[in-house]
CSV table of C-alpha atoms in Angstrom, one decimal:
chain,number,residue,atom,x,y,z
A,20,UNK,CA,33.0,73.0,116.7
A,21,UNK,CA,29.6,71.4,115.8
A,22,UNK,CA,31.0,70.2,112.4
A,23,UNK,CA,34.0,68.8,114.2
A,24,UNK,CA,31.9,66.6,116.4
A,25,UNK,CA,29.7,65.6,113.4
A,26,UNK,CA,32.7,64.2,111.6
A,27,UNK,CA,34.8,63.0,114.5
A,28,UNK,CA,32.3,62.3,117.2
A,29,UNK,CA,32.1,58.6,116.4
A,30,UNK,CA,35.9,57.9,116.3
A,31,UNK,CA,36.0,59.8,119.6
A,32,UNK,CA,33.3,57.6,121.0
A,33,UNK,CA,35.4,54.6,120.0
A,34,UNK,CA,38.4,56.0,122.0
A,35,UNK,CA,36.1,56.7,125.0
A,36,UNK,CA,34.8,53.1,124.9
A,37,UNK,CA,38.4,51.8,124.8
A,38,UNK,CA,39.3,54.1,127.7
A,39,UNK,CA,36.3,52.9,129.7
A,40,UNK,CA,37.0,49.2,129.3
A,41,UNK,CA,40.7,49.8,130.0
A,42,UNK,CA,39.8,51.5,133.3
A,43,UNK,CA,37.4,48.7,134.2
A,44,UNK,CA,39.7,45.9,133.4
A,45,UNK,CA,43.3,47.2,132.9
A,46,UNK,CA,45.0,43.8,133.3
A,47,UNK,CA,42.8,42.0,130.7
A,48,UNK,CA,41.4,44.6,128.3
A,49,UNK,CA,44.0,47.3,128.3
A,50,UNK,CA,46.9,45.2,127.0
A,51,UNK,CA,48.6,45.6,123.6
A,52,UNK,CA,47.9,41.9,122.8
A,53,UNK,CA,44.2,42.3,123.5
A,54,UNK,CA,43.9,45.4,121.4
A,55,UNK,CA,45.7,43.5,118.5
A,56,UNK,CA,43.3,40.6,119.1
A,57,UNK,CA,40.3,43.0,118.7
A,58,UNK,CA,41.6,43.9,115.2
A,59,UNK,CA,41.5,40.2,114.4
A,60,UNK,CA,38.1,39.7,115.9
A,61,UNK,CA,36.6,42.6,113.9
A,62,UNK,CA,38.2,41.7,110.6
A,63,UNK,CA,35.4,39.4,109.2
A,64,UNK,CA,32.7,41.8,110.3
A,65,UNK,CA,34.6,44.8,108.8
A,66,UNK,CA,35.1,42.9,105.5
A,67,UNK,CA,31.4,42.3,105.0
A,68,UNK,CA,30.6,45.8,106.2
A,69,UNK,CA,33.0,47.3,103.6
A,70,UNK,CA,31.1,45.5,100.9
A,71,UNK,CA,27.7,46.6,102.2
A,72,UNK,CA,29.1,50.2,102.2
A,73,UNK,CA,29.2,50.2,98.4
A,74,UNK,CA,25.4,49.4,98.3
A,75,UNK,CA,24.5,51.8,101.1
A,76,UNK,CA,26.3,54.6,99.2
A,77,UNK,CA,23.5,54.3,96.7
A,78,UNK,CA,21.0,54.3,99.6
A,79,UNK,CA,20.1,50.7,98.7
A,80,UNK,CA,20.3,47.6,100.9
A,81,UNK,CA,21.9,44.2,100.4
A,82,UNK,CA,20.2,41.8,102.8
A,83,UNK,CA,21.7,38.8,101.2
A,84,UNK,CA,25.3,39.3,102.6
A,85,UNK,CA,24.9,36.9,105.5
A,86,UNK,CA,23.4,34.1,103.3
A,87,UNK,CA,26.2,34.7,100.8
A,88,UNK,CA,28.9,34.4,103.4
A,89,UNK,CA,27.3,31.1,104.5
A,90,UNK,CA,27.1,29.9,100.9
A,91,UNK,CA,30.7,30.8,100.1
A,92,UNK,CA,32.0,28.9,103.2
A,93,UNK,CA,30.1,25.8,102.4
A,94,UNK,CA,31.0,26.0,98.7
A,95,UNK,CA,34.7,26.4,99.3
A,96,UNK,CA,34.9,23.6,101.9
A,97,UNK,CA,32.9,21.2,99.6
A,98,UNK,CA,35.2,21.8,96.7
A,99,UNK,CA,38.3,21.3,98.8
A,100,UNK,CA,36.9,18.1,100.2
A,101,UNK,CA,36.3,17.0,96.7
A,102,UNK,CA,40.0,17.4,95.8
A,103,UNK,CA,40.0,20.9,94.3
A,104,UNK,CA,43.1,23.0,94.8
A,105,UNK,CA,42.6,26.0,97.2
A,106,UNK,CA,43.0,28.5,94.3
A,107,UNK,CA,40.3,26.8,92.2
A,108,UNK,CA,38.0,26.3,95.2
A,109,UNK,CA,38.3,29.9,96.3
A,110,UNK,CA,37.9,31.2,92.8
A,111,UNK,CA,34.7,29.3,92.2
A,112,UNK,CA,33.2,30.3,95.6
A,113,UNK,CA,34.0,33.9,94.9
A,114,UNK,CA,32.7,33.7,91.3
A,115,UNK,CA,29.4,32.1,92.4
A,116,UNK,CA,29.0,34.8,95.1
A,117,UNK,CA,29.7,37.6,92.5
A,118,UNK,CA,27.1,36.0,90.2
A,119,UNK,CA,24.4,36.2,92.9
A,120,UNK,CA,25.3,39.8,93.4
A,121,UNK,CA,25.0,40.5,89.7
A,122,UNK,CA,21.5,39.0,89.8
A,123,UNK,CA,20.6,41.2,92.7
A,124,UNK,CA,21.9,44.3,90.9
A,125,UNK,CA,20.0,43.5,87.7
A,126,UNK,CA,16.8,43.0,89.7
A,127,UNK,CA,17.2,46.4,91.3
A,128,UNK,CA,18.8,48.4,88.4
A,129,UNK,CA,17.0,46.9,85.4
A,130,UNK,CA,13.6,45.8,86.8
A,131,UNK,CA,13.2,48.4,89.6
A,132,UNK,CA,12.6,45.8,92.3
A,133,UNK,CA,13.1,47.4,95.7
A,134,UNK,CA,16.6,46.3,96.9
A,135,UNK,CA,15.4,45.0,100.3
A,136,UNK,CA,12.9,42.8,98.6
A,137,UNK,CA,15.2,41.6,95.8
A,138,UNK,CA,18.1,40.8,98.1
A,139,UNK,CA,16.0,39.3,100.9
A,140,UNK,CA,14.4,37.0,98.3
A,141,UNK,CA,17.7,36.1,96.7
A,142,UNK,CA,19.3,35.5,100.1
A,143,UNK,CA,16.5,33.0,100.8
A,144,UNK,CA,17.3,31.3,97.5
A,145,UNK,CA,21.0,31.2,98.3
A,146,UNK,CA,20.2,29.8,101.8
A,147,UNK,CA,18.3,27.0,100.1
A,148,UNK,CA,21.3,26.1,97.8
A,149,UNK,CA,23.5,26.2,100.9
A,150,UNK,CA,21.4,23.6,102.8
A,151,UNK,CA,21.1,21.5,99.6
A,152,UNK,CA,24.9,21.5,99.1
A,153,UNK,CA,25.7,20.8,102.8
A,154,UNK,CA,22.9,18.5,103.6
A,155,UNK,CA,22.2,20.8,106.5
A,156,UNK,CA,25.3,19.6,108.3
A,157,UNK,CA,28.5,21.3,109.4
A,158,UNK,CA,31.4,20.5,107.0
A,159,UNK,CA,34.8,19.9,108.5
A,160,UNK,CA,38.0,18.0,107.8
A,161,UNK,CA,40.0,17.5,104.6
A,162,UNK,CA,41.2,21.1,104.4
A,163,UNK,CA,44.7,21.6,103.2
A,164,UNK,CA,47.2,23.5,105.3
A,165,UNK,CA,47.6,26.1,102.6
A,166,UNK,CA,43.9,27.1,103.0
A,167,UNK,CA,44.1,27.2,106.8
A,168,UNK,CA,47.2,29.4,106.8
A,169,UNK,CA,45.2,32.1,105.0
A,170,UNK,CA,43.9,33.4,108.3
A,171,UNK,CA,45.9,31.6,111.0
A,172,UNK,CA,49.2,32.9,112.5
A,173,UNK,CA,50.8,36.2,112.1
A,174,UNK,CA,52.7,38.2,109.5
A,175,UNK,CA,54.9,41.2,110.3
A,176,UNK,CA,53.8,41.1,113.9
A,177,UNK,CA,50.0,41.3,113.2
A,178,UNK,CA,47.4,38.5,112.8
A,179,UNK,CA,46.9,37.6,109.1
A,180,UNK,CA,43.2,38.5,109.4
A,181,UNK,CA,44.1,42.0,110.3
A,182,UNK,CA,46.2,42.3,107.1
A,183,UNK,CA,43.2,41.0,105.1
A,184,UNK,CA,40.9,43.8,106.3
A,185,UNK,CA,43.6,46.4,106.1
A,186,UNK,CA,44.2,45.6,102.4
A,187,UNK,CA,40.5,45.3,101.7
A,188,UNK,CA,39.6,48.6,103.4
A,189,UNK,CA,42.4,50.4,101.7
A,190,UNK,CA,41.4,49.1,98.2
A,191,UNK,CA,37.7,49.8,98.8
A,192,UNK,CA,38.5,53.3,100.1
A,193,UNK,CA,40.6,54.2,97.1
A,194,UNK,CA,37.9,52.9,94.8
A,195,UNK,CA,35.2,55.0,96.4
A,196,UNK,CA,37.2,58.2,96.8
A,197,UNK,CA,39.8,58.2,94.0
A,198,UNK,CA,38.0,56.7,91.0
A,199,UNK,CA,35.3,58.0,88.7
A,200,UNK,CA,33.3,54.9,89.5
A,201,UNK,CA,33.3,55.8,93.2
A,202,UNK,CA,32.3,59.4,92.6
A,203,UNK,CA,29.5,58.2,90.3
A,204,UNK,CA,28.2,56.0,93.1
A,205,UNK,CA,28.1,59.0,95.5
A,206,UNK,CA,26.4,61.0,92.7
A,207,UNK,CA,23.7,58.4,92.3
A,208,UNK,CA,23.2,58.1,96.0
A,209,UNK,CA,23.0,61.9,96.4
A,210,UNK,CA,20.6,62.6,93.6
A,211,UNK,CA,19.7,59.8,91.3
A,212,UNK,CA,17.7,61.9,88.8
A,213,UNK,CA,20.5,64.5,88.5
A,214,UNK,CA,23.0,61.7,88.0
A,215,UNK,CA,20.8,60.2,85.3
A,216,UNK,CA,20.5,63.5,83.5
A,217,UNK,CA,24.3,63.9,83.7
A,218,UNK,CA,24.7,60.7,81.8
A,219,UNK,CA,25.8,58.4,84.6
A,220,UNK,CA,25.4,54.7,83.6
A,221,UNK,CA,23.0,54.1,86.4
A,222,UNK,CA,22.1,50.4,85.8
A,223,UNK,CA,25.7,49.3,85.2
A,224,UNK,CA,27.2,51.1,88.2
A,225,UNK,CA,24.4,49.9,90.5
A,226,UNK,CA,24.9,46.3,89.3
A,227,UNK,CA,28.6,46.5,89.9
A,228,UNK,CA,28.0,47.9,93.4
A,229,UNK,CA,25.9,44.9,94.3
A,230,UNK,CA,28.5,42.5,92.7
A,231,UNK,CA,31.2,44.0,94.9
A,232,UNK,CA,29.1,43.7,98.0
A,233,UNK,CA,28.4,40.0,97.2
A,234,UNK,CA,32.0,39.3,96.4
A,235,UNK,CA,33.2,40.7,99.7
A,236,UNK,CA,30.5,38.7,101.5
A,237,UNK,CA,31.7,35.6,99.7
A,238,UNK,CA,35.3,36.4,100.7
A,239,UNK,CA,34.2,36.8,104.3
A,240,UNK,CA,32.7,33.3,104.2
A,241,UNK,CA,35.9,31.8,102.8
A,242,UNK,CA,38.0,33.5,105.5
A,243,UNK,CA,35.6,32.3,108.2
A,244,UNK,CA,35.9,28.7,106.9
A,245,UNK,CA,39.7,29.1,106.8
A,246,UNK,CA,39.8,30.4,110.4
A,247,UNK,CA,37.5,27.8,111.8
A,248,UNK,CA,38.5,24.8,109.7
A,249,UNK,CA,34.9,24.1,109.0
A,250,UNK,CA,31.7,25.6,107.5
A,251,UNK,CA,28.2,25.7,108.8
A,252,UNK,CA,25.1,26.4,106.5
A,253,UNK,CA,24.2,29.4,108.7
A,254,UNK,CA,27.7,30.4,109.7
A,255,UNK,CA,27.6,33.8,108.1
A,256,UNK,CA,24.0,34.7,108.9
A,257,UNK,CA,24.9,36.6,112.1
A,258,UNK,CA,27.0,39.1,110.2
A,259,UNK,CA,24.0,40.8,108.5
A,260,UNK,CA,22.6,42.9,111.4
A,261,UNK,CA,26.1,43.7,112.8
A,262,UNK,CA,27.4,44.7,109.3
A,263,UNK,CA,24.6,47.2,108.8
A,264,UNK,CA,25.0,48.5,112.4
A,265,UNK,CA,28.7,49.1,111.5
A,266,UNK,CA,27.8,50.8,108.2
A,267,UNK,CA,25.1,53.0,109.8
A,268,UNK,CA,27.5,54.0,112.5
A,269,UNK,CA,30.0,54.9,109.8
A,270,UNK,CA,27.5,57.3,108.2
A,271,UNK,CA,28.0,59.5,111.3
A,272,UNK,CA,31.7,59.8,110.8
A,273,UNK,CA,34.0,61.6,108.4
A,274,UNK,CA,31.4,62.4,105.7
A,275,UNK,CA,28.1,64.3,106.5
A,276,UNK,CA,25.6,61.5,106.7
A,277,UNK,CA,27.1,59.4,103.8
A,278,UNK,CA,28.3,55.8,104.0
A,279,UNK,CA,32.1,55.6,103.7
A,280,UNK,CA,34.8,53.0,104.2
A,281,UNK,CA,36.7,54.7,107.1
A,282,UNK,CA,33.4,55.2,108.9
A,283,UNK,CA,32.4,51.5,108.4
A,284,UNK,CA,35.7,50.4,109.8
A,285,UNK,CA,35.2,52.6,112.9
A,286,UNK,CA,31.7,51.2,113.3
A,287,UNK,CA,33.0,47.6,113.1
A,288,UNK,CA,35.7,48.5,115.6
A,289,UNK,CA,33.1,49.9,118.0
A,290,UNK,CA,31.0,46.7,117.8
A,291,UNK,CA,34.0,44.4,118.2
A,292,UNK,CA,35.4,46.5,121.1
A,293,UNK,CA,32.0,46.3,122.9
A,294,UNK,CA,31.8,42.6,122.3
A,295,UNK,CA,35.4,42.0,123.6
A,296,UNK,CA,35.0,44.3,126.6
A,297,UNK,CA,31.7,42.9,127.7
A,298,UNK,CA,32.9,39.4,127.3
A,299,UNK,CA,35.9,40.2,129.5
A,300,UNK,CA,33.6,41.7,132.1
A,301,UNK,CA,31.4,38.5,132.0
A,302,UNK,CA,28.3,40.2,130.5
A,303,UNK,CA,25.8,37.8,128.9
A,304,UNK,CA,25.8,37.6,125.1
A,305,UNK,CA,22.2,38.7,124.8
A,306,UNK,CA,23.3,42.1,126.2
A,307,UNK,CA,25.6,42.4,123.1
A,308,UNK,CA,22.5,41.8,120.9
A,309,UNK,CA,20.6,44.5,122.7
A,310,UNK,CA,23.5,46.9,122.2
A,311,UNK,CA,23.8,46.1,118.5
A,312,UNK,CA,20.1,47.0,117.9
A,313,UNK,CA,20.4,50.1,120.1
A,314,UNK,CA,23.5,51.1,118.1
A,315,UNK,CA,21.6,51.0,114.8
A,316,UNK,CA,18.8,53.2,116.2
A,317,UNK,CA,21.2,55.6,117.7
A,318,UNK,CA,23.3,55.9,114.5
A,319,UNK,CA,20.2,56.6,112.4
A,320,UNK,CA,19.0,59.3,114.9
A,321,UNK,CA,22.5,60.9,115.0
A,322,UNK,CA,22.7,60.9,111.2
A,323,UNK,CA,19.2,62.5,111.0
A,324,UNK,CA,20.3,65.3,113.3
A,325,UNK,CA,23.7,65.7,111.5
A,326,UNK,CA,22.2,66.4,108.1
A,327,UNK,CA,19.7,69.0,109.4
């Protein structure tokens, strides 16, 4: 029974939160349209959390994800306003984000720079490039309809953003659980020295994990710009803390104390559900910030007790 709650206690907590808000506000929260709306609201957070999961599997941190989301949004809007096609603009924004991730990975894997220092410093550099490119101003206008429709409207009855995170989470989950690369990441995170002695290509796999995290952070910024029709030089910064809250919550579900994609999605769903429910009840936004910080502390404590 204890193992059951260790693996499924967090998903059950999500259901309990949904039931609580439904009871408090059945006409506004407990409707099918609102629950579908939550899946759309959580999509961007979940996407960036999925990327951060690859790095946390190694028990490393990528603190540049918020800055990379901001960079990618500014980059893609700038290119579109300059006349680039959506495919070229998106490709270049993703490529530049991936390149930043490779730099972070090399600093950590090749030069043994602690990941929170390397990614914090690189995120600061990226933020500087973002302000240089945007002039510190919000960019809007001049976006083609094909770019806006990436995230607006519905497809097969669900918001397009919901399909984006469904596809992203499925692909990431398969990579981490069904491929040799994913199993090597868990091996490195579980015991780096044993993985090295077993011949695991540590530097290469670590660098790829950081590159994946950066790419998904960049994709988040692009989707955010598409949804809003604009890009702000700090538009993605707010995702950093919430993404790690979601990933840490995810370590308390499905796998014993290990980061995993399904857990990160549940973590993002909890944060999005709390935000939606508290907004409906008229709770001030600063209460949501307090809850996010408290969730991280609670998740770390739960994980510590779970692995004893």
